[in-house]
Amino acid sequence: MEFSSAEIQNEASRLFTKLKKVDWTMEKCAEIAHLTLEINKLKKEKNAVILAHSYQSPEIMYGIGDYLGDSYGLSIKAKNTEADIIVFCSVHFMAETAKILNPKKEVRVPTIAGCSLAESIKPNDIKKLRKEHPNAGVICYVNTTAEVKAECDACCTSANALKIIEGMPQNELIFVPDEFMAKNLQPLTNKKLIPWKGRCIVHQEFSDESVRQVKSMYPEAKILVHSECAPNVVKESDLMGSTDDILKYVFNSDANQFMLVTECGIKDRVKTEFIGKEVLGSCILCPYMKQITLEDVLTCLKSPSSEQIIDLPEDVIKRAKKSIDKMVEITEKN
Ligand code: 13P
Ligand code: SF4
């Protein structure tokens, strides 16, 4: 697609109003302007919606994203969308979840990006756990494949995990695959949680020592920690929650300094959207989330490869939907 220099200039200015807040120059915005223009044009022509997780790169979130959010919020957007095509800029399991919730839509994913948690458990592991704990219910974190979800009783995200635990009929619950999340939730419930051994390769890297260092230098700072972090890190925090919980806390807080113990996308969102809020300490990039480029999104809209279109067997959709529907039912009820 060809664009005039005036169109490129206007688009670069539009991008710059947002991206300058994360240190982009006007020149850098001008370099990607033809891509964002083409993607946004194709999006309208094809009646597509672009959902972007908050860990995506700033040019994806602010250049082409229609909705930004956490895994729960974006699932609900996918469930209710009027668009014909859902382009899910995130890791593969989130796009699968969108397909399960809205199977009549075409769901596309720009790259086949995995996730260390989703890769840590297979359907047979669930079957084995059920045999070992015959009275326990099974909750799977959303960071699992559709095939794993199909073996579970309910799904959850970091935004609603405790509600799902409390809303299940059993007092004993297998909670997979995030070991740290299960350990962080255990003190908050009287139910017995049986964890798996999965870890997020991003959140496991944060240390309690680095949090204490920031606290000693900035005693007024609020420490906001994703629930995939280790329990000793969570112990140092003012809030443990999902990416959206962290953003809501910053938005509603009178404090001006925050340590965001999570992936760097959340820092980008705070810097871009919340003026006057200072972000302290370092963040870590998720190599899976950050795989997606504007070029991938363009191909995915224009002429997707078969791998970019989510295709799941009917019976997997049917069984995994039960787990996801249970999560939505319990979440919306409470
Ligand atoms: P959220 O549900 O908080 O967006 O988390 C998803 C995720 O992968 C965090 O690492
Ligand atoms: Fe998976 Fe961790 Fe990346 Fe989230 S941040 S997608 S849990 S590897």
Short mmCIF file of C-alpha atoms and ligand atoms in Angstrom, two decimals:
data_model
loop_
_atom_site.label_atom_id
_atom_site.label_comp_id
_atom_site.label_asym_id
_atom_site.label_seq_id
_atom_site.Cartn_x
_atom_site.Cartn_y
_atom_site.Cartn_z
CA MET A 1 0.00 0.00 0.00
CA GLU A 2 1.29 3.45 -0.89
CA PHE A 3 0.77 6.49 1.36
CA SER A 4 1.45 10.15 0.63
CA SER A 5 4.10 12.00 2.60
CA ALA A 6 1.33 14.03 4.26
CA GLU A 7 -0.38 10.83 5.43
CA ILE A 8 2.93 9.49 6.78
CA GLN A 9 3.61 12.80 8.53
CA ASN A 10 0.15 12.87 10.17
CA GLU A 11 0.46 9.28 11.30
CA ALA A 12 3.95 9.90 12.71
CA SER A 13 2.57 12.85 14.69
CA ARG A 14 -0.30 10.71 16.02
CA LEU A 15 2.15 8.01 17.13
CA PHE A 16 4.54 10.54 18.62
CA THR A 17 1.93 11.98 21.02
CA LYS A 18 1.89 8.59 22.80
CA LEU A 19 5.28 7.06 22.08
CA LYS A 20 7.34 10.11 23.10
CA LYS A 21 6.35 9.20 26.66
CA VAL A 22 8.38 6.00 26.29
CA ASP A 23 11.28 7.89 24.69
CA TRP A 24 10.52 7.39 21.01
CA THR A 25 11.72 10.12 18.61
CA MET A 26 9.62 11.61 15.79
CA GLU A 27 12.02 9.97 13.28
CA LYS A 28 11.42 6.52 14.79
CA CYS A 29 7.64 7.12 14.64
CA ALA A 30 7.94 8.14 10.96
CA GLU A 31 9.76 4.86 10.22
CA ILE A 32 6.82 2.72 11.39
CA ALA A 33 4.02 5.05 10.19
CA HIS A 34 3.46 3.17 6.89
CA LEU A 35 2.96 -0.08 8.84
CA THR A 36 0.49 1.29 11.39
CA LEU A 37 -1.42 3.08 8.60
CA GLU A 38 -1.72 -0.10 6.55
CA ILE A 39 -2.67 -2.26 9.54
CA ASN A 40 -5.33 0.19 10.72
CA LYS A 41 -6.75 0.46 7.18
CA LEU A 42 -6.89 -3.33 6.72
CA LYS A 43 -8.43 -3.69 10.15
CA LYS A 44 -11.40 -1.53 9.09
CA GLU A 45 -11.76 -3.17 5.66
CA LYS A 46 -11.83 -6.67 7.17
CA ASN A 47 -13.87 -5.77 10.27
CA ALA A 48 -11.06 -7.01 12.52
CA VAL A 49 -10.36 -6.06 16.12
CA ILE A 50 -6.85 -6.03 17.60
CA LEU A 51 -6.57 -7.10 21.24
CA ALA A 52 -3.18 -6.32 22.77
CA HIS A 53 -1.96 -7.62 26.12
CA SER A 54 -0.29 -5.00 28.32
CA TYR A 55 3.08 -6.75 27.85
CA GLN A 56 3.13 -5.96 24.14
CA SER A 57 5.60 -3.44 22.71
CA PRO A 58 4.48 0.21 22.83
CA GLU A 59 4.10 0.45 19.02
CA ILE A 60 1.64 -2.47 19.09
CA MET A 61 -0.32 -1.18 22.09
CA TYR A 62 -0.53 2.46 20.99
CA GLY A 63 -0.06 2.15 17.23
CA ILE A 64 -2.67 -0.49 16.36
CA GLY A 65 -4.30 -1.94 19.51
CA ASP A 66 -8.07 -1.44 19.88
CA TYR A 67 -8.17 -2.79 23.41
CA LEU A 68 -5.34 -3.20 25.93
CA GLY A 69 -5.69 -5.33 28.99
CA ASP A 70 -4.94 -8.37 31.09
CA SER A 71 -5.75 -11.94 30.18
CA TYR A 72 -9.22 -11.83 31.79
CA GLY A 73 -10.31 -8.47 30.39
CA LEU A 74 -9.20 -9.37 26.86
CA SER A 75 -10.97 -12.75 27.05
CA ILE A 76 -14.22 -10.95 27.80
CA LYS A 77 -13.60 -8.52 24.90
CA ALA A 78 -13.06 -11.53 22.62
CA LYS A 79 -16.25 -13.18 23.88
CA ASN A 80 -18.40 -10.11 23.21
CA THR A 81 -16.87 -8.66 20.06
CA GLU A 82 -18.92 -7.84 16.95
CA ALA A 83 -15.82 -8.02 14.74
CA ASP A 84 -15.43 -10.85 12.21
CA ILE A 85 -11.73 -11.37 12.90
CA ILE A 86 -9.93 -11.19 16.26
CA VAL A 87 -6.19 -10.54 16.02
CA PHE A 88 -4.78 -11.39 19.43
CA CYS A 89 -1.40 -9.74 20.03
CA SER A 90 -0.19 -11.91 22.88
CA VAL A 91 0.98 -15.42 23.63
CA HIS A 92 -0.71 -18.41 22.01
CA PHE A 93 -2.81 -19.60 24.95
CA MET A 94 -4.65 -16.26 25.14
CA ALA A 95 -5.63 -16.50 21.47
CA GLU A 96 -6.79 -20.09 22.08
CA THR A 97 -8.94 -18.86 24.97
CA ALA A 98 -10.53 -16.27 22.65
CA LYS A 99 -11.30 -19.01 20.11
CA ILE A 100 -12.86 -21.22 22.79
CA LEU A 101 -15.06 -18.35 24.01
CA ASN A 102 -16.10 -17.25 20.53
CA PRO A 103 -15.55 -20.23 18.20
CA LYS A 104 -17.52 -18.79 15.27
CA LYS A 105 -15.01 -15.94 14.85
CA GLU A 106 -11.72 -16.28 13.09
CA VAL A 107 -9.03 -15.80 15.73
CA ARG A 108 -5.55 -15.01 14.51
CA VAL A 109 -2.25 -14.74 16.33
CA PRO A 110 0.75 -12.90 14.79
CA THR A 111 3.42 -15.31 16.11
CA ILE A 112 3.31 -18.74 17.71
CA ALA A 113 4.67 -17.49 21.02
CA GLY A 114 4.57 -19.94 23.92
CA CYS A 115 4.91 -19.30 27.66
CA SER A 116 7.08 -21.16 30.18
CA LEU A 117 4.04 -21.82 32.39
CA ALA A 118 1.89 -23.19 29.56
CA GLU A 119 4.76 -25.43 28.47
CA SER A 120 5.27 -26.85 31.97
CA ILE A 121 2.21 -29.10 32.02
CA LYS A 122 0.52 -31.61 29.68
CA PRO A 123 -2.99 -33.18 29.73
CA ASN A 124 -1.56 -36.47 31.04
CA ASP A 125 -0.11 -34.66 34.08
CA ILE A 126 -3.64 -33.58 35.02
CA LYS A 127 -4.95 -37.14 34.61
CA LYS A 128 -2.16 -38.39 36.88
CA LEU A 129 -2.83 -35.70 39.50
CA ARG A 130 -6.53 -36.60 39.52
CA LYS A 131 -5.65 -40.24 40.24
CA GLU A 132 -3.35 -39.18 43.09
CA HIS A 133 -5.99 -36.81 44.59
CA PRO A 134 -9.39 -38.34 43.76
CA ASN A 135 -11.37 -35.92 45.95
CA ALA A 136 -9.77 -32.75 44.65
CA GLY A 137 -11.17 -30.36 42.05
CA VAL A 138 -8.80 -29.03 39.39
CA ILE A 139 -8.20 -25.35 38.66
CA CYS A 140 -5.90 -24.38 35.84
CA TYR A 141 -4.42 -20.94 35.48
CA VAL A 142 -5.24 -19.43 32.07
CA ASN A 143 -1.54 -19.83 31.14
CA THR A 144 -2.17 -23.39 29.91
CA THR A 145 -2.91 -24.94 26.52
CA ALA A 146 -6.48 -25.60 25.41
CA GLU A 147 -5.82 -29.35 25.77
CA VAL A 148 -4.87 -28.86 29.44
CA LYS A 149 -7.91 -26.63 30.06
CA ALA A 150 -10.04 -29.43 28.61
CA GLU A 151 -8.95 -31.71 31.48
CA CYS A 152 -9.76 -29.22 34.29
CA ASP A 153 -12.88 -28.19 36.23
CA ALA A 154 -12.32 -24.44 36.16
CA CYS A 155 -9.89 -21.98 34.72
CA CYS A 156 -8.68 -18.82 36.48
CA THR A 157 -6.51 -15.79 35.82
CA SER A 158 -4.42 -13.79 38.28
CA ALA A 159 -7.31 -11.30 38.48
CA ASN A 160 -9.85 -13.83 39.81
CA ALA A 161 -7.86 -16.83 41.17
CA LEU A 162 -9.00 -16.42 44.79
CA LYS A 163 -12.67 -16.02 43.78
CA ILE A 164 -12.47 -19.22 41.72
CA ILE A 165 -10.86 -21.13 44.60
CA GLU A 166 -13.59 -19.99 46.99
CA GLY A 167 -16.34 -20.58 44.41
CA MET A 168 -15.48 -24.24 43.79
CA PRO A 169 -17.41 -26.92 45.74
CA GLN A 170 -14.31 -28.93 46.80
CA ASN A 171 -12.13 -28.15 49.84
CA GLU A 172 -9.08 -29.65 48.18
CA LEU A 173 -7.97 -28.17 44.86
CA ILE A 174 -5.21 -29.07 42.45
CA PHE A 175 -3.94 -25.68 41.27
CA VAL A 176 -1.79 -25.80 38.12
CA PRO A 177 0.68 -24.92 36.71
CA ASP A 178 2.11 -21.91 38.60
CA GLU A 179 3.79 -23.09 41.81
CA PHE A 180 4.42 -19.58 43.11
CA MET A 181 0.85 -18.45 42.49
CA ALA A 182 -0.50 -21.47 44.39
CA LYS A 183 1.88 -20.72 47.28
CA ASN A 184 0.90 -17.03 47.26
CA LEU A 185 -2.80 -17.92 47.36
CA GLN A 186 -2.55 -20.66 50.02
CA PRO A 187 -2.42 -18.25 53.02
CA LEU A 188 -5.52 -16.44 51.70
CA THR A 189 -7.83 -19.48 51.76
CA ASN A 190 -8.82 -22.26 54.18
CA LYS A 191 -8.91 -24.72 51.27
CA LYS A 192 -5.98 -27.01 50.57
CA LEU A 193 -4.15 -26.18 47.33
CA ILE A 194 -2.06 -28.84 45.59
CA PRO A 195 0.51 -27.04 43.42
CA TRP A 196 2.36 -28.04 40.25
CA LYS A 197 5.97 -27.09 39.51
CA GLY A 198 5.57 -24.53 36.69
CA ARG A 199 7.31 -21.16 36.81
CA CYS A 200 7.13 -17.94 34.84
CA ILE A 201 10.67 -17.33 33.56
CA VAL A 202 10.11 -13.57 33.88
CA HIS A 203 8.57 -13.25 37.34
CA GLN A 204 10.80 -15.86 38.98
CA GLU A 205 13.77 -13.55 38.36
CA PHE A 206 12.65 -10.80 40.77
CA SER A 207 14.27 -10.94 44.23
CA ASP A 208 13.10 -9.73 47.63
CA GLU A 209 16.52 -8.09 48.00
CA SER A 210 15.95 -5.81 44.98
CA VAL A 211 12.54 -4.81 46.40
CA ARG A 212 14.03 -4.01 49.81
CA GLN A 213 16.70 -1.88 48.15
CA VAL A 214 14.06 0.27 46.44
CA LYS A 215 12.05 0.46 49.69
CA SER A 216 15.06 1.67 51.65
CA MET A 217 15.85 4.36 49.07
CA TYR A 218 12.21 5.42 48.52
CA PRO A 219 10.22 4.65 51.70
CA GLU A 220 7.06 6.26 50.27
CA ALA A 221 7.06 4.06 47.17
CA LYS A 222 4.28 1.50 46.69
CA ILE A 223 5.43 -1.99 45.74
CA LEU A 224 3.08 -3.70 43.28
CA VAL A 225 3.83 -7.33 42.52
CA HIS A 226 2.38 -9.75 39.97
CA SER A 227 1.10 -12.95 41.62
CA GLU A 228 3.50 -15.07 39.51
CA CYS A 229 6.40 -13.76 41.66
CA ALA A 230 7.96 -15.81 44.46
CA PRO A 231 6.27 -15.64 47.90
CA ASN A 232 9.27 -13.89 49.50
CA VAL A 233 8.89 -11.08 46.91
CA VAL A 234 5.11 -10.89 47.45
CA LYS A 235 5.78 -10.57 51.22
CA GLU A 236 7.43 -7.19 50.57
CA SER A 237 4.50 -5.81 48.55
CA ASP A 238 1.57 -3.40 49.00
CA LEU A 239 -0.42 -5.28 46.35
CA MET A 240 -0.28 -8.71 44.74
CA GLY A 241 -2.42 -9.11 41.63
CA SER A 242 -2.86 -9.19 37.89
CA THR A 243 -1.46 -6.68 35.41
CA ASP A 244 -4.82 -4.82 35.45
CA ASP A 245 -4.90 -4.84 39.27
CA ILE A 246 -1.46 -3.18 39.22
CA LEU A 247 -2.59 -0.52 36.73
CA LYS A 248 -5.82 0.16 38.67
CA TYR A 249 -3.81 0.59 41.88
CA VAL A 250 -1.51 3.16 40.25
CA PHE A 251 -4.50 4.99 38.75
CA ASN A 252 -6.37 5.20 42.07
CA SER A 253 -3.40 5.86 44.34
CA ASP A 254 -2.34 9.23 45.74
CA ALA A 255 1.25 7.99 45.82
CA ASN A 256 3.66 9.20 43.16
CA GLN A 257 6.33 6.51 43.24
CA PHE A 258 5.84 2.86 42.36
CA MET A 259 7.94 -0.23 41.91
CA LEU A 260 6.18 -2.44 39.35
CA VAL A 261 7.45 -5.96 39.92
CA THR A 262 6.41 -7.39 36.58
CA GLU A 263 7.12 -7.31 32.84
CA CYS A 264 8.24 -4.00 31.27
CA GLY A 265 4.98 -3.44 29.36
CA ILE A 266 3.30 -2.28 32.57
CA LYS A 267 5.98 0.37 33.04
CA ASP A 268 5.32 1.50 29.44
CA ARG A 269 1.59 1.76 30.16
CA VAL A 270 2.12 3.78 33.35
CA LYS A 271 4.59 6.13 31.64
CA THR A 272 2.26 6.61 28.67
CA GLU A 273 -1.08 6.85 30.43
CA PHE A 274 -0.50 8.18 33.95
CA ILE A 275 1.21 11.55 34.05
CA GLY A 276 3.25 12.34 37.17
CA LYS A 277 3.66 8.75 38.37
CA GLU A 278 7.29 7.75 38.77
CA VAL A 279 8.35 4.15 38.15
CA LEU A 280 11.30 2.87 40.21
CA GLY A 281 13.54 -0.18 39.89
CA SER A 282 14.02 -2.34 36.85
CA CYS A 283 11.60 -4.49 34.89
CA ILE A 284 12.13 -7.67 32.84
CA LEU A 285 11.08 -8.32 29.22
CA CYS A 286 9.04 -11.42 28.39
CA PRO A 287 10.76 -13.01 25.38
CA TYR A 288 7.49 -14.63 24.31
CA MET A 289 5.28 -11.55 24.47
CA LYS A 290 7.89 -9.36 22.83
CA GLN A 291 8.25 -11.63 19.77
CA ILE A 292 5.38 -9.90 17.95
CA THR A 293 6.31 -7.16 15.49
CA LEU A 294 4.16 -4.83 13.37
CA GLU A 295 5.30 -6.79 10.30
CA ASP A 296 3.88 -10.00 11.86
CA VAL A 297 0.56 -8.28 12.51
CA LEU A 298 0.43 -7.01 8.92
CA THR A 299 1.01 -10.50 7.48
CA CYS A 300 -1.52 -11.91 9.90
CA LEU A 301 -4.18 -9.48 8.62
CA LYS A 302 -3.24 -9.51 4.95
CA SER A 303 -2.51 -13.15 4.18
CA PRO A 304 -2.22 -15.26 7.33
CA SER A 305 -0.30 -18.53 7.31
CA SER A 306 -2.20 -21.56 8.61
CA GLU A 307 -0.22 -21.30 11.86
CA GLN A 308 -1.50 -17.76 12.41
CA ILE A 309 -5.12 -18.95 12.44
CA ILE A 310 -6.21 -20.66 15.64
CA ASP A 311 -7.70 -24.03 14.83
CA LEU A 312 -8.71 -26.33 17.67
CA PRO A 313 -10.50 -29.70 17.55
CA GLU A 314 -14.24 -29.43 18.29
CA ASP A 315 -14.07 -31.72 21.33
CA VAL A 316 -11.18 -29.72 22.86
CA ILE A 317 -13.18 -26.50 22.40
CA LYS A 318 -16.22 -28.11 24.02
CA ARG A 319 -14.36 -29.46 27.06
CA ALA A 320 -12.06 -26.45 27.58
CA LYS A 321 -15.11 -24.15 27.31
CA LYS A 322 -16.58 -25.77 30.43
CA SER A 323 -13.50 -24.70 32.45
CA ILE A 324 -13.53 -21.18 31.03
CA ASP A 325 -17.31 -20.78 31.41
CA LYS A 326 -16.99 -21.85 35.06
CA MET A 327 -14.41 -19.09 35.58
CA VAL A 328 -16.61 -16.46 33.95
CA GLU A 329 -19.68 -17.67 35.90
CA ILE A 330 -17.94 -17.48 39.30
CA THR A 331 -16.21 -14.17 38.48
CA GLU A 332 -19.33 -12.40 37.26
CA LYS A 333 -21.44 -13.70 40.18
CA ASN A 334 -19.13 -12.28 42.87
P1 13P B 1 -2.40 -11.12 33.50
O1 13P B 1 -3.59 -11.97 33.55
O2 13P B 1 -2.13 -10.40 34.76
O3 13P B 1 -2.43 -10.24 32.31
O4 13P B 1 -1.12 -12.07 33.38
C1 13P B 1 -0.80 -12.80 32.26
C2 13P B 1 0.60 -13.16 32.26
O5 13P B 1 1.06 -13.92 31.44
C3 13P B 1 1.44 -12.59 33.28
O6 13P B 1 2.74 -13.04 33.14
FE1 SF4 B 2 4.35 -16.58 30.33
FE2 SF4 B 2 5.73 -15.26 32.18
FE3 SF4 B 2 5.69 -14.35 29.68
FE4 SF4 B 2 3.49 -14.19 31.23
S1 SF4 B 2 5.44 -13.15 31.52
S2 SF4 B 2 3.57 -14.88 29.10
S3 SF4 B 2 3.67 -16.10 32.41
S4 SF4 B 2 6.54 -16.31 30.39
#
